mmCIF file of C-alpha atoms and ligand atoms in Angstrom:
data_model
loop_
_atom_site.group_PDB
_atom_site.id
_atom_site.type_symbol
_atom_site.label_atom_id
_atom_site.label_comp_id
_atom_site.label_asym_id
_atom_site.label_seq_id
_atom_site.Cartn_x
_atom_site.Cartn_y
_atom_site.Cartn_z
ATOM 1 C CA MET A 3 0.000 0.000 0.000
ATOM 2 C CA SER A 4 1.321 3.436 -0.814
ATOM 3 C CA PRO A 5 1.689 5.812 2.146
ATOM 4 C CA VAL A 6 -0.967 8.519 2.431
ATOM 5 C CA SER A 7 0.601 11.784 1.263
ATOM 6 C CA ASP A 8 0.500 14.862 3.478
ATOM 7 C CA PRO A 9 -1.664 17.443 1.671
ATOM 8 C CA ARG A 10 0.754 20.158 2.792
ATOM 9 C CA GLU A 11 3.641 18.293 1.124
ATOM 10 C CA THR A 12 1.549 18.120 -2.034
ATOM 11 C CA ALA A 13 0.808 21.863 -1.807
ATOM 12 C CA LEU A 14 4.511 22.582 -1.275
ATOM 13 C CA LYS A 15 5.428 20.513 -4.337
ATOM 14 C CA SER A 16 2.915 22.335 -6.529
ATOM 15 C CA LEU A 17 4.104 25.686 -5.214
ATOM 16 C CA THR A 18 7.718 24.885 -6.070
ATOM 17 C CA ALA A 19 6.547 23.636 -9.467
ATOM 18 C CA TRP A 20 4.930 27.056 -10.030
ATOM 19 C CA TRP A 21 8.181 28.772 -9.073
ATOM 20 C CA ALA A 22 10.176 26.439 -11.307
ATOM 21 C CA ASP A 23 7.839 27.236 -14.222
ATOM 22 C CA MET A 24 8.846 30.845 -13.825
ATOM 23 C CA GLY A 25 12.533 30.123 -13.627
ATOM 24 C CA VAL A 26 12.752 30.750 -9.874
ATOM 25 C CA GLU A 27 14.759 28.258 -7.867
ATOM 26 C CA PRO A 28 13.491 28.435 -4.305
ATOM 27 C CA GLU A 29 15.447 27.105 -1.371
ATOM 28 C CA LEU A 30 13.251 24.295 -0.186
ATOM 29 C CA PRO A 31 12.199 24.543 3.451
ATOM 30 C CA VAL A 32 13.381 21.518 5.408
ATOM 31 C CA SER A 33 9.933 20.902 6.780
ATOM 32 C CA VAL A 34 6.402 21.878 5.984
ATOM 33 C CA PRO A 35 5.316 24.766 8.240
ATOM 34 C CA LYS A 36 2.512 24.159 10.708
ATOM 35 C CA PRO A 37 -0.875 25.291 9.379
ATOM 36 C CA ARG A 38 -2.039 28.653 10.660
ATOM 37 C CA PRO A 39 -5.444 28.773 12.288
ATOM 38 C CA ALA A 40 -8.053 30.106 9.883
ATOM 39 C CA ALA A 41 -9.180 33.673 10.477
ATOM 40 C CA PRO A 42 -12.780 33.926 11.600
ATOM 41 C CA SER A 43 -14.862 34.846 8.587
ATOM 42 C CA ALA A 44 -18.549 35.498 8.638
ATOM 43 C CA THR A 45 -18.737 34.973 4.919
ATOM 44 C CA SER A 46 -16.637 31.976 4.053
ATOM 45 C CA LYS A 47 -17.720 28.429 4.538
ATOM 46 C CA ARG A 48 -16.091 25.252 3.315
ATOM 47 C CA THR A 49 -18.839 23.045 1.977
ATOM 48 C CA PRO A 50 -22.242 24.637 2.136
ATOM 49 C CA PRO A 51 -25.202 22.373 1.564
ATOM 50 C CA PRO A 52 -26.153 22.675 -2.101
ATOM 51 C CA ASP A 53 -29.473 24.429 -1.486
ATOM 52 C CA GLN A 54 -28.307 26.838 1.208
ATOM 53 C CA SER A 55 -28.292 29.917 -0.985
ATOM 54 C CA ARG A 56 -31.735 29.278 -2.457
ATOM 55 C CA PRO A 57 -31.184 29.480 -6.207
ATOM 56 C CA ALA A 58 -34.234 31.080 -7.820
ATOM 57 C CA THR A 59 -36.704 29.208 -9.923
ATOM 58 C CA ALA A 60 -38.417 30.887 -12.847
ATOM 59 C CA ALA A 61 -41.585 30.815 -10.741
ATOM 60 C CA ALA A 62 -39.877 32.655 -7.855
ATOM 61 C CA ALA A 63 -38.635 35.284 -10.301
ATOM 62 C CA ARG A 64 -42.130 35.701 -11.757
ATOM 63 C CA ALA A 65 -43.594 35.935 -8.257
ATOM 64 C CA ALA A 66 -41.079 38.703 -7.523
ATOM 65 C CA GLY A 67 -42.403 40.541 -10.591
ATOM 66 C CA TYR A 68 -39.448 39.876 -12.937
ATOM 67 C CA GLY A 69 -39.851 38.868 -16.580
ATOM 68 C CA GLU A 70 -37.455 36.793 -18.692
ATOM 69 C CA GLN A 71 -34.833 39.556 -18.664
ATOM 70 C CA GLY A 72 -34.814 39.847 -14.881
ATOM 71 C CA ALA A 73 -34.218 43.106 -13.010
ATOM 72 C CA ASP A 74 -32.598 46.200 -14.453
ATOM 73 C CA GLU A 75 -29.367 47.751 -13.253
ATOM 74 C CA ALA A 76 -31.086 50.532 -11.284
ATOM 75 C CA GLU A 77 -33.032 47.991 -9.312
ATOM 76 C CA ALA A 78 -29.911 45.949 -8.598
ATOM 77 C CA ARG A 79 -28.167 49.116 -7.390
ATOM 78 C CA LYS A 80 -31.069 49.923 -5.073
ATOM 79 C CA VAL A 81 -30.951 46.431 -3.530
ATOM 80 C CA ALA A 82 -27.144 46.513 -3.236
ATOM 81 C CA SER A 83 -26.905 49.959 -1.684
ATOM 82 C CA ALA A 84 -29.503 49.078 0.978
ATOM 83 C CA ALA A 85 -27.005 46.550 2.399
ATOM 84 C CA LYS A 86 -25.074 48.101 5.263
ATOM 85 C CA SER A 87 -22.686 45.219 5.992
ATOM 86 C CA ILE A 88 -21.039 42.341 4.143
ATOM 87 C CA ALA A 89 -23.454 39.899 5.795
ATOM 88 C CA GLU A 90 -26.448 42.018 4.719
ATOM 89 C CA LEU A 91 -25.131 42.184 1.168
ATOM 90 C CA LYS A 92 -24.688 38.412 1.069
ATOM 91 C CA ALA A 93 -28.264 37.935 2.294
ATOM 92 C CA ALA A 94 -29.568 40.502 -0.221
ATOM 93 C CA ILE A 95 -27.838 38.739 -3.134
ATOM 94 C CA GLU A 96 -29.122 35.356 -1.993
ATOM 95 C CA ALA A 97 -32.657 36.764 -1.854
ATOM 96 C CA PHE A 98 -32.386 38.586 -5.208
ATOM 97 C CA ASP A 99 -34.372 36.825 -7.918
ATOM 98 C CA GLY A 100 -33.688 39.420 -10.607
ATOM 99 C CA SER A 101 -30.809 37.655 -12.379
ATOM 100 C CA PRO A 102 -31.786 35.030 -14.973
ATOM 101 C CA LEU A 103 -28.434 33.334 -14.229
ATOM 102 C CA LYS A 104 -29.679 32.430 -10.772
ATOM 103 C CA ARG A 105 -32.353 30.201 -12.302
ATOM 104 C CA THR A 106 -29.806 27.812 -13.752
ATOM 105 C CA ALA A 107 -27.232 27.964 -10.928
ATOM 106 C CA ARG A 108 -27.074 25.511 -8.051
ATOM 107 C CA ASN A 109 -25.634 27.949 -5.537
ATOM 108 C CA THR A 110 -25.038 31.629 -4.996
ATOM 109 C CA VAL A 111 -21.282 32.151 -4.801
ATOM 110 C CA PHE A 112 -20.360 35.125 -2.649
ATOM 111 C CA SER A 113 -16.862 35.122 -1.167
ATOM 112 C CA ARG A 114 -14.158 33.309 0.737
ATOM 113 C CA GLY A 115 -11.169 34.333 2.819
ATOM 114 C CA ASN A 116 -10.578 37.099 5.305
ATOM 115 C CA PRO A 117 -12.488 40.363 4.652
ATOM 116 C CA GLU A 118 -10.289 42.184 7.192
ATOM 117 C CA CYS A 119 -6.976 41.421 5.483
ATOM 118 C CA GLY A 120 -6.839 44.520 3.252
ATOM 119 C CA LEU A 121 -6.393 42.632 -0.019
ATOM 120 C CA MET A 122 -9.498 41.895 -2.108
ATOM 121 C CA VAL A 123 -9.287 39.725 -5.196
ATOM 122 C CA VAL A 124 -12.095 39.860 -7.768
ATOM 123 C CA GLY A 125 -12.467 37.201 -10.450
ATOM 124 C CA GLU A 126 -15.024 36.677 -13.177
ATOM 125 C CA ALA A 127 -17.730 34.126 -12.406
ATOM 126 C CA PRO A 128 -18.188 30.782 -10.692
ATOM 127 C CA GLY A 129 -17.406 27.690 -12.738
ATOM 128 C CA LYS A 130 -18.754 24.175 -12.236
ATOM 129 C CA ASP A 131 -16.865 23.455 -8.996
ATOM 130 C CA GLU A 132 -17.681 26.838 -7.491
ATOM 131 C CA ASP A 133 -21.358 26.410 -8.427
ATOM 132 C CA GLU A 134 -21.404 23.036 -6.698
ATOM 133 C CA GLN A 135 -19.556 24.133 -3.571
ATOM 134 C CA GLY A 136 -20.882 27.685 -3.209
ATOM 135 C CA GLU A 137 -17.384 29.229 -2.891
ATOM 136 C CA PRO A 138 -15.316 31.223 -5.378
ATOM 137 C CA PHE A 139 -12.126 29.823 -6.918
ATOM 138 C CA VAL A 140 -12.191 26.306 -5.518
ATOM 139 C CA GLY A 141 -11.658 24.408 -8.796
ATOM 140 C CA LYS A 142 -8.468 23.940 -10.814
ATOM 141 C CA SER A 143 -7.982 27.617 -11.572
ATOM 142 C CA GLY A 144 -8.697 28.463 -7.937
ATOM 143 C CA GLN A 145 -5.974 26.073 -6.854
ATOM 144 C CA LEU A 146 -3.557 27.786 -9.205
ATOM 145 C CA LEU A 147 -4.692 31.182 -7.905
ATOM 146 C CA ASP A 148 -3.940 30.016 -4.353
ATOM 147 C CA ARG A 149 -0.475 28.838 -5.438
ATOM 148 C CA MET A 150 0.174 32.158 -7.131
ATOM 149 C CA PHE A 151 -0.561 34.038 -3.910
ATOM 150 C CA ALA A 152 1.313 31.453 -1.852
ATOM 151 C CA SER A 153 4.380 32.110 -4.022
ATOM 152 C CA ILE A 154 4.535 35.630 -2.549
ATOM 153 C CA GLY A 155 3.788 34.397 0.953
ATOM 154 C CA LEU A 156 0.013 34.975 1.058
ATOM 155 C CA ASP A 157 -2.218 32.391 2.664
ATOM 156 C CA ARG A 158 -5.597 31.608 1.034
ATOM 157 C CA GLU A 159 -7.489 31.749 4.344
ATOM 158 C CA THR A 160 -5.913 34.664 6.164
ATOM 159 C CA ASP A 161 -4.229 36.983 3.658
ATOM 160 C CA ILE A 162 -6.731 37.349 0.819
ATOM 161 C CA TYR A 163 -10.464 37.933 0.417
ATOM 162 C CA VAL A 164 -11.888 36.565 -2.816
ATOM 163 C CA SER A 165 -15.068 37.279 -4.754
ATOM 164 C CA ASN A 166 -16.258 37.501 -8.357
ATOM 165 C CA ILE A 167 -18.068 39.960 -10.611
ATOM 166 C CA LEU A 168 -20.898 37.442 -10.994
ATOM 167 C CA ASN A 169 -22.457 35.525 -8.133
ATOM 168 C CA TRP A 170 -23.967 32.825 -10.360
ATOM 169 C CA ARG A 171 -22.434 30.502 -12.901
ATOM 170 C CA PRO A 172 -23.262 31.248 -16.538
ATOM 171 C CA PRO A 173 -24.681 27.979 -17.925
ATOM 172 C CA GLY A 174 -22.031 25.748 -19.467
ATOM 173 C CA ASN A 175 -19.310 28.186 -18.318
ATOM 174 C CA ARG A 176 -20.006 30.458 -21.255
ATOM 175 C CA ASN A 177 -18.709 34.025 -21.081
ATOM 176 C CA PRO A 178 -21.040 36.415 -19.272
ATOM 177 C CA THR A 179 -22.962 38.808 -21.502
ATOM 178 C CA THR A 180 -22.681 42.601 -21.263
ATOM 179 C CA GLU A 181 -26.161 42.683 -19.675
ATOM 180 C CA GLU A 182 -25.228 40.077 -17.072
ATOM 181 C CA ILE A 183 -22.097 42.027 -16.147
ATOM 182 C CA ALA A 184 -24.070 45.296 -15.931
ATOM 183 C CA LEU A 185 -26.579 43.684 -13.573
ATOM 184 C CA ALA A 186 -23.800 42.232 -11.401
ATOM 185 C CA LEU A 187 -21.683 45.394 -11.106
ATOM 186 C CA PRO A 188 -23.861 47.158 -8.483
ATOM 187 C CA PHE A 189 -23.383 44.158 -6.163
ATOM 188 C CA ILE A 190 -19.630 43.762 -6.526
ATOM 189 C CA GLU A 191 -19.134 47.533 -6.330
ATOM 190 C CA ARG A 192 -21.096 47.655 -3.086
ATOM 191 C CA HIS A 193 -19.121 44.620 -1.908
ATOM 192 C CA ILE A 194 -15.853 46.459 -2.515
ATOM 193 C CA ALA A 195 -17.226 49.578 -0.793
ATOM 194 C CA LEU A 196 -18.202 47.568 2.294
ATOM 195 C CA VAL A 197 -14.904 45.680 2.475
ATOM 196 C CA LYS A 198 -12.891 48.805 1.669
ATOM 197 C CA PRO A 199 -9.669 46.914 0.983
ATOM 198 C CA LYS A 200 -6.312 48.692 0.839
ATOM 199 C CA ILE A 201 -5.516 46.925 -2.421
ATOM 200 C CA LEU A 202 -7.590 45.290 -5.152
ATOM 201 C CA VAL A 203 -6.403 42.553 -7.489
ATOM 202 C CA LEU A 204 -8.582 42.221 -10.596
ATOM 203 C CA VAL A 205 -8.274 38.779 -12.106
ATOM 204 C CA GLY A 206 -8.710 38.389 -15.837
ATOM 205 C CA GLY A 207 -10.272 39.954 -18.867
ATOM 206 C CA VAL A 208 -13.773 40.432 -17.449
ATOM 207 C CA SER A 209 -13.046 41.682 -13.945
ATOM 208 C CA ALA A 210 -10.389 44.275 -14.775
ATOM 209 C CA PRO A 211 -12.075 46.115 -17.695
ATOM 210 C CA SER A 212 -15.521 45.966 -16.032
ATOM 211 C CA LEU A 213 -14.454 47.419 -12.702
ATOM 212 C CA LEU A 214 -12.055 49.951 -14.198
ATOM 213 C CA ARG A 215 -14.553 50.902 -16.943
ATOM 214 C CA ALA A 216 -11.676 50.338 -19.367
ATOM 215 C CA THR A 217 -12.027 49.574 -23.040
ATOM 216 C CA THR A 218 -8.623 47.906 -23.319
ATOM 217 C CA GLY A 219 -8.068 44.187 -22.785
ATOM 218 C CA ILE A 220 -6.285 42.468 -19.924
ATOM 219 C CA MET A 221 -2.997 42.142 -21.830
ATOM 220 C CA ARG A 222 -2.711 45.930 -21.904
ATOM 221 C CA LEU A 223 -4.106 46.460 -18.411
ATOM 222 C CA ARG A 224 -1.935 43.920 -16.576
ATOM 223 C CA GLY A 225 1.451 44.850 -15.230
ATOM 224 C CA ARG A 226 0.563 48.359 -14.122
ATOM 225 C CA TRP A 227 -1.307 49.844 -11.211
ATOM 226 C CA ALA A 228 -4.704 51.382 -11.908
ATOM 227 C CA GLU A 229 -7.020 53.411 -9.701
ATOM 228 C CA TYR A 230 -10.376 51.950 -8.835
ATOM 229 C CA SER A 231 -12.772 54.754 -8.001
ATOM 230 C CA LEU A 232 -16.409 54.642 -7.195
ATOM 231 C CA LYS A 233 -19.234 56.907 -6.232
ATOM 232 C CA ASP A 234 -20.588 55.384 -3.053
ATOM 233 C CA GLU A 235 -21.571 56.798 0.313
ATOM 234 C CA LYS A 236 -18.656 54.833 1.742
ATOM 235 C CA PHE A 237 -16.177 56.833 -0.330
ATOM 236 C CA GLU A 238 -15.219 60.495 -0.289
ATOM 237 C CA PRO A 239 -15.314 62.079 -3.772
ATOM 238 C CA GLY A 240 -12.055 61.257 -5.497
ATOM 239 C CA ASP A 241 -11.292 58.346 -3.167
ATOM 240 C CA HIS A 242 -9.704 55.446 -4.927
ATOM 241 C CA ILE A 243 -8.173 52.049 -4.272
ATOM 242 C CA PRO A 244 -4.971 50.934 -6.017
ATOM 243 C CA ALA A 245 -5.942 48.067 -8.306
ATOM 244 C CA LEU A 246 -3.669 45.580 -10.057
ATOM 245 C CA PRO A 247 -5.081 43.672 -13.048
ATOM 246 C CA ILE A 248 -3.511 40.207 -13.406
ATOM 247 C CA LEU A 249 -3.876 37.319 -15.847
ATOM 248 C CA HIS A 250 -6.575 34.793 -15.039
ATOM 249 C CA PRO A 251 -5.279 31.434 -13.755
ATOM 250 C CA ALA A 252 -7.586 29.621 -16.217
ATOM 251 C CA TYR A 253 -5.699 31.431 -19.004
ATOM 252 C CA LEU A 254 -2.355 30.517 -17.398
ATOM 253 C CA LEU A 255 -3.404 26.869 -17.292
ATOM 254 C CA ARG A 256 -3.887 27.080 -21.065
ATOM 255 C CA ARG A 257 -0.756 29.178 -21.657
ATOM 256 C CA PRO A 258 1.814 28.262 -19.010
ATOM 257 C CA GLN A 259 4.456 30.180 -20.976
ATOM 258 C CA ASP A 260 2.763 33.391 -19.777
ATOM 259 C CA LYS A 261 3.270 32.523 -16.101
ATOM 260 C CA LYS A 262 6.383 34.687 -16.174
ATOM 261 C CA LEU A 263 4.154 37.726 -16.806
ATOM 262 C CA ALA A 264 1.978 36.731 -13.860
ATOM 263 C CA TRP A 265 5.087 36.340 -11.718
ATOM 264 C CA ARG A 266 6.189 39.904 -12.500
ATOM 265 C CA ASP A 267 2.748 41.161 -11.538
ATOM 266 C CA LEU A 268 2.806 39.200 -8.303
ATOM 267 C CA LEU A 269 6.157 40.740 -7.411
ATOM 268 C CA MET A 270 4.638 44.192 -8.000
ATOM 269 C CA LEU A 271 1.843 43.245 -5.640
ATOM 270 C CA GLN A 272 4.266 41.951 -3.026
ATOM 271 C CA LYS A 273 6.230 45.211 -3.137
ATOM 272 C CA ARG A 274 3.085 47.323 -2.773
ATOM 273 C CA LEU A 275 1.876 45.193 0.132
ATOM 274 C CA GLU A 276 5.218 45.707 1.874
ATOM 275 C CA GLU A 277 4.882 49.469 1.350
ATOM 276 C CA THR A 278 1.320 49.612 2.714
ATOM 277 C CA LYS A 279 2.116 47.650 5.899
HETATM 278 N N1 LIG B 328 -12.952 31.623 -12.373
HETATM 279 C C1 LIG B 328 -13.340 32.775 -11.803
HETATM 280 O O1 LIG B 328 -13.127 33.861 -12.352
HETATM 281 N N2 LIG B 328 -13.916 32.714 -10.621
HETATM 282 C C2 LIG B 328 -14.147 31.576 -9.958
HETATM 283 O O2 LIG B 328 -14.686 31.609 -8.850
HETATM 284 C C3 LIG B 328 -13.743 30.384 -10.574
HETATM 285 C C4 LIG B 328 -13.141 30.424 -11.782
#
């Protein structure tokens, strides 16, 4: 019988593989460090029961007065801005039947990690694994995302807070439409306003242009700091959060040769985090 492998050894191996891919030769630690206790988080849960977040049925949406197209952006903004805390926002999204995407999703996917850590990471939309488990970035690309942050010393539970533009999986993992993104933006913008992170990392070609209202693609946006600004009661006029667009791990899984670009961006993030300590 083969010995049962320590999951931390496995994580360490994949982390060093990520470094090696980028031409970095780390000095291997002699032993795996002891796991840190997870930070208390009102919003992250490991394996929620599949029906916990009450995905909407078409009948529920009709009962709430929504047609095929669902709610409009103004209505979403009204619901989002009524939420005065992260927990209230989560509850409001779970109760919102105005997105047609919710009718085909198994779970509402809100966030994971530590909302107090100062670093908020925003991806695109839940995939199959995230839809099943009700947590963002838990599938293959999420594992790579965790390794990317681990490579600059950031722990998935304590050092990052992760969410997505969309809270529901587009059927068949298709790209979200412009209308779906527009309907989701009031919620993620309120989410950012309530978390008020010191730094934002915008993951991939949907998150970065949508939140920065940019017309350029991720290849032009990545590798330089942007300013995320927002009109919200939580912000003074002109307030902004430094935001770093990075390549999506799903893209890096398809094009590992571009990991070196991601590595440069991660080093920029590490430097900025050091400066903001
Ligand atoms: N890709 C994303 O952008 N977000 C997830 O949660 C999973 C995959």
